[in-house]
């Protein structure tokens, strides 16, 4: 099969991270059919991670005037020696330091120390990083010494740099307060922040065409003022015409990407991870030519202080009520709840939240599913909305109860089967920090000019080939122009771009899990936090249908472990 190449614009550049593959339900696959060739699709060249992370670079400066000089103790001995020591301590009057630093990764910084000194001095420079570790080096007068450092924990640090001139018994210290740039996750009990139907969080009334609803995040309830990003489950309902919703930082420039797509009459939810604007809000843009109602439920937020990092894991099926795995066999009754034991089983006992893909399949009437921590009452939020007979999946990030359980509530009045896949977790021991990027479209098969995805084929996309510390990417996948029922699988690739280019790639095992499910003629989105698979940094998108479909992939951020 002829390979196809997608070119990613330089505007779509990202940086490193931790990731997972939420969305693995394999609830309803395509019906069996004749074998079809696998597309050897070459997607995108490796993204320029430095440019992708440019919006997250922070800079710090401490001028020479902040240097504090002191004389070293004179050598012990005769009065003459003491007098000589006092005289030499007055030497090298130019001794000083200029400090400049900038963030290089979620946990890392680069510090440049310009050493000011009279000529001919022999100087020793010691860096105290503020986390109990130190480095030292030799320097010449006027030299700029550059060192990189990675902090184990996110937060604010006070770096102290000391330059010593032993010949003149003089020492200068300059200090530089700085902070890491990555963000850790804090779970939040599912709470409705916006419902335009009731006037929750905004004036009551539908969001008009081509306009936005603002959602207050920072300072809302127990959400702190310093929040950098938020995990929201966004739902559109009462739509009279098709359209899309775009989430973006309040007061910022609206990107050309979309987070969820809908048709007339549809109620569609999707999880979004979106930066919070400087005004403490997130905007939800209605990209339809008629008004819609919007709902937003929070499940957690990110800050630049140490909390819970992210750890990806191979997708694990925790519950399938069709077979009785992890729950009693048989549909979850209308208005019924099942408990899912995760802590100590699928994730560590100290996990604060889990990343899941929750699927409803075979529902007997319209309804919704709500995931929430055990030990609490079911909130008035929803994670998955479905129609009778529909199979629909949605990514979920939900806090874990004190007993390690998560509950799933069936909000319909009749039964439905429920599937729960675990794809990752947040914990204090996890090092994956979130790094948002300017949203960018990485793939749109409609724009290729060569047609949609092949039946039963896949597209491979190198995103961070060779980059260290990148565990995954926060993506949004959307299928459209679907010709038959099917599902999309997203998985890391064991091949490298070089192997594809040389034709020496290994044959891949077709994934069986699903990221999203569709029926003919439907446009379906879902958040995907795709694993990087390590240094290869190649992600595969599999069309698990016996007919063609178009695929759109947008990138919103990444998780970084360094």
Short mmCIF file of N, CA and C in Angstrom, two decimals, residues 38 80 83 177 210 212 226 249 271 281 331 352 360 386 389-390 395 488:
data_model
loop_
_atom_site.label_atom_id
_atom_site.label_comp_id
_atom_site.label_asym_id
_atom_site.label_seq_id
_atom_site.Cartn_x
_atom_site.Cartn_y
_atom_site.Cartn_z
N UNK A 38 -3.24 -3.61 5.54
CA UNK A 38 -2.92 -2.62 6.54
C UNK A 38 -2.19 -1.47 5.88
N UNK A 80 51.54 39.91 61.73
CA UNK A 80 51.87 40.35 60.38
C UNK A 80 51.03 39.61 59.35
N UNK A 83 47.53 41.00 59.31
CA UNK A 83 47.49 42.27 58.60
C UNK A 83 47.54 42.05 57.10
N UNK A 177 15.60 33.69 43.30
CA UNK A 177 14.36 32.92 43.48
C UNK A 177 13.80 32.51 42.12
N UNK A 210 -21.57 31.39 17.60
CA UNK A 210 -20.25 32.00 17.43
C UNK A 210 -19.91 32.95 18.59
N UNK A 212 -18.99 32.87 23.17
CA UNK A 212 -18.42 32.02 24.22
C UNK A 212 -19.14 32.21 25.55
N UNK A 226 -3.96 30.22 42.03
CA UNK A 226 -2.82 29.96 41.16
C UNK A 226 -2.99 28.81 40.20
N UNK A 249 -8.10 29.25 27.06
CA UNK A 249 -7.92 30.12 28.23
C UNK A 249 -8.71 31.41 28.10
N UNK A 271 -14.19 15.06 27.68
CA UNK A 271 -13.24 15.57 28.67
C UNK A 271 -12.26 16.51 27.99
N UNK A 281 -10.25 32.27 34.16
CA UNK A 281 -11.40 31.63 33.52
C UNK A 281 -11.00 30.77 32.34
N UNK A 331 -26.63 -6.17 33.24
CA UNK A 331 -26.67 -4.72 33.13
C UNK A 331 -26.83 -4.04 34.48
N UNK A 352 -4.36 9.31 43.99
CA UNK A 352 -5.38 10.29 44.35
C UNK A 352 -6.49 10.39 43.30
N UNK A 360 -20.59 2.99 27.85
CA UNK A 360 -21.94 2.43 27.98
C UNK A 360 -22.25 1.69 26.69
N UNK A 386 -25.84 8.87 26.64
CA UNK A 386 -26.12 7.86 25.60
C UNK A 386 -27.60 7.85 25.22
N UNK A 389 -29.68 1.91 22.91
CA UNK A 389 -29.01 1.07 21.93
C UNK A 389 -27.64 1.55 21.50
N UNK A 390 -27.21 2.69 21.96
CA UNK A 390 -25.95 3.28 21.52
C UNK A 390 -24.77 2.74 22.32
N UNK A 395 -13.53 9.59 27.94
CA UNK A 395 -12.42 9.63 28.89
C UNK A 395 -12.89 10.30 30.18
N UNK A 488 -11.93 3.33 17.00
CA UNK A 488 -10.58 3.81 16.82
C UNK A 488 -9.71 3.32 17.97
#
